[in-house]
Amino acid sequence: MCFSAASSLNLQRFVGTSGMHRYRSHTCGALRESDIGKDVRMSGWVHRVRDHGGVLFIDLRDHYGLSQVVADPDSPAFKAAEKLRAEWVVRVDGKVRRRPSGTENPDLPTGQIEVYITEIEELGPAGDLPLPVFGDQEYPEEIRLKYRFLDLRRDRLHANIMKRGAIIDSIRRRMKDGGFFEFQTPILTASSPEGARDYLVPSRIHPGKFYALPQAPQQFKQLTMIAGFDRYFQIAPCFRDEDARADRSPGEFYQLDIEMSFVTQQDVFDAVEPVLRGVFEEFGGGKPVTPKFPMIPYAVAMREYGTDKPDVRNPIKMQNVSEAFRGSGFKIFANILAADPKNEVWAIPAPGGGNRAFADRMNSWAQGEGQPGLGYIFWREGEEGGAGPLGKNIGLERTKQIADQLGLKVGDAVFFAAGNPKNFVKFAGTARTKVGEELNLIAKDRFDFCWIVDFPMYEFNEEEKKIDFSHNPFSMPNMEPEDFLKLDPSDSEKILGMKAIQYDIVCNGIELSSGAIRNHRPDVMKKAFAIAGYDEEVLEEKFGGMLRALSLGAPPHGGIAPGIDRIVMLLCGEENLREVVLYPMNQRAEDLMMGAPSEVSPKQLRELHIRLNLPDKK
RNA sequence: GGGGGCGUAGCUCAGUUGGUUAGAGCGCUGCCCUGUCACGGCAGAGGCCGAGGGUUCGAGUCCCUUCGCUCCCGCCA
C-alpha cells in the first residue's frame, strides 16, 4: 500500500532528547536501506499476517505506506505477534534490517528492508470485520457506507480523498493567482422560489418561519459584486432536496463558485478556462486536455449531438437528411415529412458499422428503449447501393445522396430518426452515444472540453401553455436592453427565439457547470419576469432584496460554478460520486453511519412549534 | 412517483427442466509449517436461501405481494 497523494511526515519533532516518541519514530512508509541498523518505533494497522509457524510476517500499514515487520520464536514479542489479527492498531518496536537476499519486494518502497520486532503494544484491537480492508474485492454499498471508516482505509478510496484535497488546493491557488478572493456566505438563509426543492430549517425564535440551506450562493455572490469586491470565489457547499444520480449527490455537494464584475462572457471564459485546463493537466494522469475549448451554440449541440452536454470525444455528428426522404418510396418517412413542416429526418452516421449484425443489434436496442425501431442503411462490398430494407425502398440515387452528404462508404452504416425533432432529439442523442460506444469510436483517455453557449432565454411550457424561463431567471437577455424593454407579448416568436447570455462547460459528456452574465438592470429584470408572467409584486416579494441592490448601483457582472465533485470524479476516473466524497449519503439521502436523518425529541419539536403530521403507514 | 437489475454463510459468488443432506473462495476457530508478501497444508464452526403469502407430494428454483440496495426516467435554474 502506498497512497499516491500522501507525502512523508516529518517526525523529527516527535522525538525528544530523552528517547523515543510515545507512538512512533518513523511512519510505515518511511524506512529505506539507509535506515538499516536503526532501532525504530512504528504504529499502524495490521494489514496482513503471514504466519509460517517459525517465522511470522506482519504488514503494518498507516497513511504513509506499508512496512513488513517480522517475528520469530527468538523474539520476546513472538507470542504477542501470534495474537494479532487484521486491522488491530499496534505499536511495534524493533530493529531495521536488510531482507535476506532474494526475498526483497520490489513492489514496495520499503521492500528492501524489514523490522525485526522486539516489542508489541496493542493500541486498538479490532473485532470481526464486516468489511475486509485487505484486497480489492467489491462490497455492497450499504455495508461500505455504514462502515465508511473501514472502506476509507482501503487504498483506492483513501487515495481518491487525498487527491480530492490536492485538487481543491490547486484550484484555490490558481484562483488566487488569477486575482480572485475567497469569501464565505451564509448557510442559513432564505428559501428561494426558483430551482430545486429547498432543505428547510425551522426557526425557534420565529414560530412558523424557516431558514433554507442555499441551493447555491447565487444571490450572495451577486450581492458581493454589487458590494464592490470585483472577483469572488468560494468552494461552496450547496444543498438541494432532489433525487440522487450516480453523478449527483443527494442533499449536498460542492461548487467552485465564481463571480466577476465588469465582464463579458469572454472574460469569464478567459478566467475559468485556464484554471480547469491547468487542474486537468496537473491531475489528469497525462491524458490530453483540450488546448482551446471550442464554443458550440446550444442549437448546434442539439442538432449535431442530440444533447446540450455532448461528449465530443465521440466524432459522430448527426445531420438533417429530410430531403433524401421527402416524396420517396419509403412511405413511413415520406408521410411523416408531409404531415407537418416541422418534422424532419435525422441521420446518425455509423462509420465501420456496415454489417447486418450491428444494424440489427442497434434496432433491437432501440426497441428496448421503447422506440418502434431504428431504420438503417448499410453499405458492404458488392452492394454499393446500400443494403437493408430502407435502402431498397428509396432507391439508388437517394441512397447515394445520403452517403455523399454524410461522407459514408462501403463498410459504414447510417441510422435514422424521424418526426418532430423536439420529440426525438433526446433519443437520437442516446443512439449517437450508443453507436459511438458499440463501434469503439469514443477516444477514451482524453479530457475533451467545450463551452455550450447561446442558450434560449425562454421556452414554451406545454403543460401550462405559457412562456417560462428556460434556465436561470437572473441571466441577461442577449438583446439590446432598449429593444428588450419594447417587447410585446405578441412578439412570442421573437421572445422564444431570443438567447440568454448563459453558458455551460461540458467535459467528456458531463456537465461541469453552468454560468451566465447576470441581469443587473432592474428595468430589464422586471421586464424579463413580466414576459414569464410574473407581475411586479411577485418579483418584489421573492427577490425584493436583490432588486433593491440592483437599483443602488450594480456593476455588470457574471460568473460560473463548476461542480467540484464531478471534477474530482473525472480526474479519479470514477463513475460514482460516492467514490470521491469522504462521507456520502446513500441514494435515499441517508447517512447510514451517523444515522441521519433521525427522529428528534418531543422537547425539540415543541421548542420549534412543530407538530408532526406523518403519512399513514400501510 | 414510475421502470430495470440485484438480494443464498461475516464478505464475494455458484446452485441444472422444481427432487432427498444447499456448495466454493475469502474471512473465522483449532492444529502443522523458519522467508512469505493473494504464503501453504489438514480439520472445523458458520445458512429463516431478504420477508410474507400461494401453486405443488415436494420450492433457493414457479406465481403474487412486500422490504432493502442500486441504476435510470421524472426531478435537479
XYZ file of C-alpha atoms (C1' of nucleotides) in Angstrom:
695
model
C 0.000 0.000 0.000
C 1.344 3.365 -0.924
C -1.053 6.261 -1.208
C -0.086 8.204 -4.247
C -1.136 11.565 -2.890
C 0.438 11.035 0.521
C 3.680 12.756 1.291
C 6.049 11.716 4.027
C 5.650 13.056 7.502
C 8.457 14.787 9.298
C 8.677 13.019 12.621
C 11.712 14.854 13.957
C 9.546 16.924 16.265
C 8.090 13.770 17.825
C 11.448 12.574 19.068
C 12.565 14.110 22.329
C 16.145 14.161 23.515
C 15.322 11.682 26.262
C 14.228 8.917 23.896
C 11.547 7.801 21.554
C 8.193 9.324 20.872
C 5.313 7.540 22.597
C 3.976 6.106 19.324
C 6.450 6.329 16.511
C 9.889 7.281 15.319
C 9.012 6.551 11.687
C 5.890 6.158 9.628
C 5.156 2.889 7.873
C 6.285 4.217 4.513
C 9.499 5.884 5.624
C 12.156 3.223 6.105
C 14.823 2.579 3.450
C 18.143 0.759 3.182
C 19.853 3.784 4.747
C 17.937 3.071 7.953
C 19.352 -0.435 8.365
C 20.595 -0.995 11.896
C 18.368 1.650 13.487
C 16.076 0.957 16.411
C 12.692 2.219 15.328
C 9.134 2.516 16.586
C 6.093 2.428 14.313
C 2.352 2.471 14.885
C -0.312 1.419 12.464
C -2.874 -1.117 11.393
C -2.183 -4.826 10.919
C -2.796 -5.038 7.199
C -1.979 -8.677 6.644
C -0.472 -11.528 8.686
C 1.527 -14.377 7.167
C 2.229 -16.960 9.869
C 4.773 -19.611 8.927
C 4.881 -21.120 12.373
C 8.541 -20.436 12.928
C 8.555 -17.020 11.314
C 5.712 -14.555 11.213
C 5.337 -11.617 8.862
C 3.063 -8.684 9.508
C 2.392 -5.902 7.020
C 1.988 -2.794 9.131
C 0.060 -0.012 7.426
C -0.561 3.658 8.073
C -1.485 6.668 5.971
C 2.017 6.879 4.529
C 2.665 3.325 3.481
C 3.399 -0.250 4.409
C 6.298 -1.964 6.142
C 6.942 -5.624 6.756
C 7.670 -6.403 10.378
C 8.933 -9.849 11.386
C 8.971 -12.005 14.498
C 10.459 -15.425 15.158
C 10.500 -17.575 18.311
C 13.689 -15.824 19.483
C 11.821 -12.523 19.635
C 10.375 -11.588 23.033
C 7.337 -10.316 21.147
C 6.641 -13.582 19.294
C 3.712 -14.622 21.498
C 2.119 -11.184 21.226
C 2.621 -11.191 17.462
C 0.841 -14.506 17.079
C -2.278 -12.973 18.629
C -2.599 -10.143 16.118
C -5.471 -10.052 13.650
C -6.313 -7.877 10.694
C -6.934 -4.182 11.428
C -5.695 -4.205 15.006
C -3.867 -0.992 15.776
C -0.488 -1.689 17.343
C 2.782 -0.066 18.247
C 5.843 -2.044 17.159
C 9.414 -1.536 18.355
C 12.232 -3.223 16.517
C 15.440 -3.059 14.568
C 15.626 -2.330 10.866
C 17.464 -4.994 8.928
C 18.138 -5.887 5.321
C 15.866 -8.563 3.933
C 17.662 -11.829 3.104
C 18.870 -11.891 -0.486
C 16.107 -12.986 -2.858
C 13.251 -12.018 -0.538
C 13.134 -8.319 -1.323
C 9.797 -6.974 -2.525
C 10.308 -4.598 -5.458
C 6.628 -3.587 -5.352
C 7.078 -1.803 -2.027
C 9.160 1.350 -1.462
C 10.129 -0.259 1.855
C 10.660 -3.631 0.183
C 14.441 -3.781 0.706
C 14.144 -3.816 4.479
C 12.085 -5.246 7.306
C 11.787 -4.563 11.014
C 12.638 -7.328 13.456
C 10.119 -6.955 16.277
C 11.298 -6.649 19.876
C 8.089 -5.336 21.418
C 4.430 -5.063 20.518
C 1.768 -2.956 22.220
C -1.907 -3.343 21.392
C -3.324 0.150 20.949
C -6.678 -0.683 19.432
C -7.787 -4.272 18.928
C -10.494 -4.973 16.336
C -13.340 -7.466 16.331
C -14.591 -9.399 13.324
C -14.667 -7.132 10.311
C -17.900 -6.555 8.413
C -15.785 -5.335 5.534
C -12.239 -6.586 4.977
C -9.762 -3.815 4.270
C -7.277 -6.075 2.547
C -7.802 -6.940 -1.110
C -9.765 -5.230 -3.830
C -12.996 -7.171 -3.781
C -16.219 -5.226 -4.239
C -18.663 -4.838 -1.402
C -22.298 -3.790 -1.111
C -22.858 -0.047 -0.825
C -24.894 -0.472 2.311
C -22.026 -2.037 4.241
C -19.462 0.293 2.713
C -21.470 3.325 3.804
C -22.307 2.028 7.261
C -18.647 1.249 7.909
C -17.301 4.118 5.831
C -14.227 4.454 8.076
C -13.213 0.897 7.139
C -13.865 1.471 3.455
C -11.801 4.646 3.648
C -8.821 2.636 4.907
C -8.707 0.914 1.537
C -6.144 2.144 -0.919
C -8.341 3.350 -3.750
C -10.786 5.370 -1.686
C -8.040 6.720 0.553
C -6.103 7.880 -2.498
C -9.220 9.429 -4.079
C -9.918 11.504 -0.979
C -6.293 12.675 -0.793
C -6.412 13.544 -4.470
C -9.607 15.497 -3.908
C -7.823 17.590 -1.311
C -4.886 18.194 -3.615
C -7.218 19.212 -6.457
C -9.005 21.713 -4.230
C -5.653 23.115 -3.072
C -4.636 23.545 -6.690
C -7.929 25.214 -7.614
C -7.585 27.655 -4.714
C -4.040 28.521 -5.704
C -4.991 29.030 -9.354
C -7.992 31.178 -8.434
C -5.953 33.355 -6.099
C -3.225 33.669 -8.737
C -5.995 34.852 -11.070
C -6.832 37.723 -8.740
C -9.846 36.118 -7.072
C -10.557 36.347 -3.361
C -12.315 33.682 -1.321
C -15.469 34.541 0.640
C -17.796 32.676 2.988
C -21.520 33.123 2.583
C -24.363 32.101 4.926
C -25.534 28.529 5.284
C -28.776 29.503 6.989
C -30.546 31.737 4.514
C -33.908 32.382 2.922
C -35.878 29.995 0.754
C -35.675 30.941 -2.880
C -38.583 30.183 -5.174
C -36.719 29.169 -8.304
C -34.847 25.963 -8.903
C -34.792 22.865 -6.765
C -36.625 21.915 -3.605
C -35.077 23.565 -0.544
C -33.820 21.993 2.631
C -35.641 23.840 5.382
C -34.524 24.608 8.929
C -37.218 25.709 11.360
C -36.705 28.870 13.339
C -37.118 28.628 17.119
C -37.344 32.378 17.596
C -39.812 32.933 14.780
C -42.589 30.359 15.063
C -43.767 29.123 11.700
C -40.816 30.552 9.817
C -37.976 28.657 8.216
C -34.455 29.163 7.018
C -33.395 27.383 3.871
C -29.978 25.957 3.141
C -28.614 27.624 -0.016
C -29.047 25.713 -3.270
C -26.039 27.770 -4.330
C -24.730 31.116 -3.077
C -26.139 32.654 -6.267
C -27.655 35.800 -4.802
C -24.890 36.235 -2.243
C -22.169 36.196 -4.853
C -24.042 38.725 -6.957
C -24.523 40.912 -3.883
C -20.810 40.595 -3.189
C -20.149 42.060 -6.641
C -22.662 44.821 -6.002
C -20.769 45.409 -2.746
C -17.749 46.216 -4.867
C -15.435 43.240 -4.279
C -14.853 42.636 -8.004
C -13.668 38.978 -8.051
C -15.301 36.371 -5.843
C -14.751 32.676 -5.461
C -15.702 30.026 -2.938
C -15.526 26.260 -2.624
C -19.178 26.462 -1.769
C -21.434 23.842 -0.218
C -24.784 23.649 -1.998
C -27.940 21.955 -0.754
C -30.761 20.653 -2.912
C -33.500 18.295 -1.856
C -33.702 16.381 -5.120
C -33.337 12.721 -6.020
C -29.846 11.338 -6.497
C -27.989 10.002 -9.513
C -24.617 8.325 -9.814
C -23.103 11.727 -10.650
C -25.414 13.735 -8.406
C -25.187 13.501 -4.636
C -28.406 13.659 -2.718
C -28.613 16.668 -0.448
C -25.261 18.355 -0.616
C -22.362 18.923 -2.956
C -19.638 21.474 -3.638
C -19.180 24.032 -6.364
C -16.264 26.190 -7.345
C -18.447 29.276 -7.211
C -17.122 32.236 -9.212
C -18.385 35.757 -9.899
C -16.694 38.725 -11.597
C -17.586 42.387 -12.136
C -17.343 44.415 -15.345
C -17.001 41.374 -17.548
C -18.278 39.978 -20.798
C -18.897 36.291 -21.415
C -15.449 36.067 -22.994
C -13.813 37.472 -19.840
C -15.420 34.719 -17.765
C -14.205 32.108 -20.242
C -10.698 33.562 -20.172
C -10.627 33.436 -16.376
C -12.075 29.952 -15.907
C -10.682 28.010 -18.838
C -7.023 28.135 -17.728
C -7.966 27.062 -14.206
C -9.836 23.995 -15.417
C -7.288 23.149 -18.082
C -4.473 23.533 -15.567
C -6.144 21.354 -12.973
C -6.939 18.657 -15.524
C -3.398 18.731 -16.872
C -1.985 18.576 -13.348
C -4.170 15.717 -12.104
C -5.312 14.005 -15.298
C -2.536 11.444 -15.391
C -1.094 12.780 -18.621
C -4.308 12.464 -20.613
C -4.537 15.194 -23.233
C -6.758 18.164 -22.370
C -8.477 20.345 -24.968
C -5.990 23.182 -25.610
C -8.677 25.728 -26.508
C -12.258 24.923 -25.500
C -14.490 25.256 -28.570
C -17.758 27.180 -28.294
C -20.801 25.264 -29.512
C -24.127 27.091 -29.723
C -26.932 25.301 -27.922
C -28.902 24.871 -31.154
C -25.905 23.294 -32.904
C -25.283 20.946 -29.987
C -28.861 19.755 -30.077
C -28.787 19.318 -33.857
C -25.425 17.546 -34.148
C -25.182 15.703 -30.842
C -28.769 15.487 -29.644
C -27.900 16.901 -26.228
C -26.746 20.111 -24.573
C -23.901 18.179 -22.934
C -22.218 16.433 -25.843
C -19.337 14.036 -25.426
C -17.190 15.421 -28.221
C -14.730 12.533 -27.883
C -17.371 10.780 -29.968
C -16.765 12.018 -33.549
C -20.291 11.270 -34.788
C -22.301 14.297 -35.853
C -25.902 13.952 -36.871
C -27.337 15.649 -39.956
C -30.710 16.560 -41.345
C -31.385 14.300 -44.365
C -35.053 15.133 -44.807
C -34.612 15.986 -48.497
C -33.446 12.456 -49.287
C -36.708 11.061 -47.944
C -39.253 13.704 -48.995
C -41.610 12.067 -51.501
C -39.513 8.913 -51.534
C -40.593 5.281 -51.782
C -40.116 4.844 -48.066
C -43.646 5.833 -47.186
C -43.268 5.916 -43.412
C -40.723 8.744 -43.512
C -42.265 10.418 -46.569
C -45.615 10.600 -44.796
C -44.061 11.931 -41.601
C -42.386 14.702 -43.593
C -45.595 15.508 -45.469
C -47.677 15.602 -42.298
C -46.009 18.636 -40.686
C -43.420 21.121 -41.934
C -41.747 20.902 -38.517
C -40.987 17.213 -38.995
C -37.537 16.116 -40.104
C -35.445 13.012 -40.678
C -32.067 12.958 -38.960
C -29.194 10.682 -39.852
C -26.812 9.160 -37.333
C -23.760 8.032 -39.306
C -22.053 4.860 -38.070
C -18.640 4.590 -39.707
C -17.469 0.975 -39.560
C -20.921 -0.328 -38.654
C -21.695 -1.653 -42.130
C -22.976 -5.116 -41.357
C -26.380 -6.592 -40.688
C -25.482 -7.938 -37.266
C -24.659 -4.463 -35.953
C -27.650 -2.826 -37.625
C -29.962 -5.428 -36.130
C -28.368 -5.072 -32.732
C -28.986 -1.328 -32.798
C -32.533 -1.915 -33.964
C -33.384 -4.222 -31.082
C -31.609 -1.877 -28.663
C -33.918 0.911 -29.885
C -36.932 -1.308 -29.330
C -35.694 -1.971 -25.818
C -35.647 1.817 -25.344
C -39.328 1.921 -26.193
C -38.903 3.011 -29.816
C -40.711 1.301 -32.703
C -37.290 0.532 -34.186
C -34.338 2.216 -35.813
C -34.291 2.474 -39.610
C -30.924 1.913 -41.235
C -28.957 1.572 -44.434
C -25.563 -0.070 -44.630
C -23.022 -0.438 -47.371
C -20.976 -3.553 -47.946
C -18.786 -4.904 -50.724
C -20.809 -5.585 -53.881
C -23.832 -3.686 -52.561
C -22.675 -0.125 -53.063
C -26.325 0.861 -53.485
C -26.910 0.189 -49.833
C -28.353 -2.811 -48.079
C -31.271 -3.045 -45.714
C -34.979 -2.707 -46.456
C -34.913 1.069 -46.208
C -32.291 1.453 -48.916
C -34.277 -0.703 -51.322
C -37.348 1.466 -50.779
C -35.792 4.820 -51.598
C -33.608 3.619 -54.452
C -30.030 4.004 -55.521
C -29.980 7.719 -56.207
C -31.317 8.808 -52.832
C -29.146 6.273 -51.033
C -26.123 7.731 -52.759
C -27.279 11.238 -51.863
C -27.291 10.249 -48.176
C -23.895 8.551 -48.407
C -22.421 11.627 -50.117
C -23.923 14.072 -47.635
C -22.565 12.113 -44.657
C -19.318 11.013 -46.301
C -20.102 7.330 -45.845
C -18.579 4.475 -47.829
C -18.532 0.705 -48.042
C -18.262 -0.749 -44.554
C -20.331 2.043 -42.966
C -23.933 2.327 -41.857
C -26.401 5.062 -41.038
C -29.393 5.123 -38.704
C -32.428 7.372 -38.890
C -34.803 9.132 -36.548
C -37.903 10.814 -37.918
C -40.647 13.064 -36.625
C -40.669 16.372 -34.784
C -37.086 16.864 -33.612
C -38.371 18.201 -30.310
C -39.737 14.744 -29.579
C -36.936 12.540 -30.845
C -33.820 14.630 -30.225
C -33.146 13.057 -26.859
C -33.435 9.538 -28.203
C -31.293 10.456 -31.231
C -28.611 11.722 -28.855
C -28.713 8.470 -26.914
C -28.493 6.494 -30.168
C -25.489 8.573 -31.231
C -23.746 7.696 -27.970
C -24.704 4.039 -28.328
C -23.299 3.857 -31.872
C -20.088 5.509 -30.704
C -19.709 3.087 -27.813
C -20.575 -0.025 -29.813
C -18.173 0.837 -32.625
C -15.450 1.972 -30.227
C -15.359 5.427 -31.790
C -15.048 7.294 -28.496
C -11.486 8.399 -27.819
C -11.006 7.309 -24.226
C -8.056 8.665 -22.264
C -8.770 12.264 -23.171
C -10.447 15.224 -21.497
C -12.453 16.942 -24.204
C -13.956 20.214 -23.092
C -16.394 22.521 -24.807
C -18.428 25.589 -23.981
C -22.113 25.419 -24.795
C -23.335 28.956 -25.487
C -26.438 30.839 -26.633
C -28.994 29.054 -24.522
C -32.569 30.128 -25.194
C -33.830 32.698 -22.716
C -37.383 31.375 -22.682
C -39.223 28.230 -23.598
C -42.868 27.387 -24.096
C -44.282 25.426 -21.199
C -46.612 22.958 -22.912
C -48.322 21.902 -19.694
C -49.219 25.382 -18.513
C -49.422 26.851 -22.034
C -47.251 29.804 -21.121
C -43.806 31.244 -21.681
C -41.298 30.262 -18.998
C -37.665 30.910 -18.182
C -35.740 28.049 -19.686
C -32.841 28.452 -17.279
C -31.714 30.983 -14.711
C -34.050 33.983 -14.425
C -31.082 36.101 -13.386
C -29.379 35.761 -16.770
C -29.075 38.755 -19.043
C -31.091 38.509 -22.239
C -28.806 38.658 -25.260
C -30.567 41.642 -26.790
C -30.113 45.386 -26.633
C -31.912 46.460 -23.436
C -33.874 49.126 -25.316
C -35.203 46.526 -27.768
C -35.884 44.056 -24.971
C -37.892 46.600 -22.985
C -40.039 47.259 -26.060
C -41.022 43.593 -26.487
C -44.745 42.944 -26.600
C -46.473 39.667 -25.637
C -47.440 39.392 -29.309
C -43.751 39.079 -30.199
C -43.794 35.480 -28.976
C -41.756 34.370 -31.983
C -39.030 36.858 -31.080
C -39.284 36.049 -27.366
C -38.972 32.298 -27.835
C -36.156 32.774 -30.334
C -34.006 35.030 -28.203
C -30.918 33.851 -26.366
C -29.645 34.465 -22.858
C -26.020 35.201 -22.120
C -25.768 31.869 -20.459
C -23.237 29.111 -20.904
C -22.247 25.628 -19.756
C -18.927 23.854 -19.558
C -19.000 20.230 -20.631
C -16.199 17.680 -20.301
C -16.481 14.184 -21.797
C -20.243 14.497 -21.900
C -20.552 15.560 -18.279
C -21.977 18.984 -17.474
C -19.402 20.527 -15.187
C -21.019 23.861 -14.683
C -23.462 26.475 -15.699
C -22.993 30.208 -15.680
C -24.213 33.491 -17.039
C -23.750 37.172 -17.411
C -26.316 38.400 -14.914
C -29.174 40.720 -15.491
C -28.012 43.722 -13.453
C -30.662 46.186 -14.653
C -33.849 46.336 -12.566
C -35.898 47.551 -15.531
C -34.747 44.631 -17.690
C -35.262 42.265 -14.749
C -38.854 43.421 -14.261
C -39.496 43.063 -17.974
C -37.907 39.587 -18.042
C -40.184 38.421 -15.252
C -43.196 40.101 -16.820
C -42.648 38.146 -20.024
C -42.653 34.932 -17.976
C -45.932 36.034 -16.443
C -44.773 37.252 -13.043
C -46.025 40.653 -12.020
C -44.016 43.125 -10.048
C -45.457 42.175 -6.661
C -44.223 38.606 -7.081
C -40.805 39.825 -8.081
C -40.734 42.233 -5.156
C -41.828 39.544 -2.722
C -39.367 36.896 -3.872
C -36.388 38.935 -4.935
C -37.007 42.280 -3.257
C -33.560 42.381 -1.677
C -31.885 41.623 -4.969
C -33.970 44.160 -6.841
C -33.134 46.897 -4.326
C -29.456 46.056 -4.638
C -29.656 46.312 -8.410
C -31.284 49.725 -8.036
C -28.490 51.177 -5.945
C -25.509 50.941 -8.236
C -24.975 47.463 -9.581
C -21.991 46.716 -11.812
C -22.414 44.496 -14.842
C -21.261 41.093 -13.613
C -21.278 37.410 -14.370
C -19.856 34.113 -13.293
C -19.975 30.377 -13.306
C -19.915 27.472 -10.846
C -18.107 24.264 -11.836
C -19.039 21.219 -9.758
C -16.125 20.160 -7.591
C -17.357 16.629 -7.053
C -17.724 15.983 -10.768
C -14.281 17.408 -11.496
C -12.743 15.098 -8.895
C -14.778 12.196 -10.248
C -13.421 12.719 -13.748
C -9.852 13.098 -12.505
C -10.087 9.968 -10.342
C -11.651 8.005 -13.199
C -14.656 7.151 -11.035
C -18.222 6.624 -12.226
C -19.843 7.364 -8.913
C -19.654 10.397 -6.624
C -19.530 8.195 -3.548
C -16.006 7.194 -4.570
C -14.756 10.772 -4.235
C -16.787 12.090 -1.285
C -15.466 11.458 2.232
C -18.806 10.737 3.926
C -21.518 10.387 1.311
C -25.178 9.599 1.813
C -26.920 6.743 0.038
C -29.361 7.219 -2.814
C -32.219 7.835 -0.387
C -30.297 10.655 1.287
C -29.492 8.677 4.423
C -26.205 8.707 6.280
C -26.015 5.056 7.316
C -23.016 5.642 9.551
C -24.362 8.565 11.581
C -27.990 7.566 11.238
C -29.216 10.722 9.533
C -31.922 11.779 9.137
C -33.157 10.876 12.613
C -36.128 11.487 14.835
C -35.855 14.275 17.373
C -37.243 14.575 20.871
C -40.718 15.973 21.610
C -38.979 18.773 23.509
C -37.025 19.805 20.431
C -40.202 19.816 18.372
C -42.068 21.841 20.997
C -39.367 24.484 21.021
C -39.711 24.765 17.264
C -43.526 24.897 17.413
C -43.717 21.909 15.145
C -46.298 19.142 15.294
C -45.754 16.124 13.098
C -48.362 15.081 10.597
C -46.990 11.795 9.353
C -48.338 9.862 6.367
C -50.326 6.724 7.176
C -48.317 3.558 7.246
C -49.828 0.733 5.261
C -43.993 8.965 -8.223
C -42.524 5.256 -12.366
C -39.227 1.431 -14.797
C -34.825 -2.061 -14.901
C -31.121 -5.006 -12.074
C -29.757 -7.367 -7.627
C -30.971 -9.924 -2.696
C -28.246 -17.669 -0.995
C -22.624 -18.285 5.131
C -19.473 -12.258 8.128
C -17.926 -10.958 2.589
C -17.762 -12.353 -2.955
C -20.466 -15.795 -5.639
C -22.277 -20.933 -7.760
C -26.701 -23.647 -7.290
C -29.297 -27.780 -13.814
C -36.054 -28.968 -16.603
C -38.858 -27.917 -9.092
C -36.399 -33.628 -6.191
C -33.520 -36.200 -0.719
C -28.316 -33.720 3.498
C -27.714 -26.009 -0.212
C -21.760 -25.665 -2.269
C -16.843 -22.937 -3.412
C -13.259 -18.928 -2.384
C -12.014 -15.200 1.267
C -12.668 -14.404 6.495
C -13.273 -17.006 11.412
C -11.702 -21.322 15.151
C -8.047 -25.321 16.057
C -3.638 -27.972 14.545
C 1.003 -28.173 11.328
C 4.686 -25.148 8.856
C 11.668 -20.552 9.560
C 11.385 -16.370 4.137
C 6.371 -15.022 2.934
C 4.291 -10.684 0.663
C -3.191 -13.074 -2.512
C 2.208 -17.800 1.836
C 0.978 -23.087 2.075
C -1.344 -27.818 4.292
C -5.104 -30.515 7.418
C -9.592 -30.249 10.252
C -13.886 -27.499 11.949
C -17.755 -23.928 13.042
C -20.921 -20.911 10.434
C -27.487 -20.719 6.327
C -35.313 -18.386 8.422
C -31.818 -19.013 0.546
C -34.420 -10.647 2.278
C -39.753 -11.067 4.380
C -44.971 -12.700 3.772
C -48.453 -15.475 1.027
C -49.661 -19.037 -2.917
C -49.091 -23.394 -6.565
C -47.137 -28.477 -5.629
C -46.462 -34.905 -2.820
C -42.107 -31.630 -2.729
C -39.908 -24.568 -3.718
C -33.356 -21.387 -3.102
C -35.709 -22.618 -8.017
C -42.528 -21.263 -10.385
C -46.554 -17.234 -9.215
C -48.306 -12.891 -6.245
C -47.294 -9.195 -2.557
C -43.779 -6.570 0.187
C -38.976 -4.680 2.041
C -33.881 -3.244 1.162
C -29.819 -1.683 -2.020
C -28.598 0.133 -6.766
C -29.056 2.229 -11.910
C -32.313 5.058 -14.886
C -36.865 8.326 -16.026
C -39.481 12.223 -13.644
C -36.968 15.984 -10.732
C -32.202 18.705 -10.462
C -32.334 27.365 -12.870
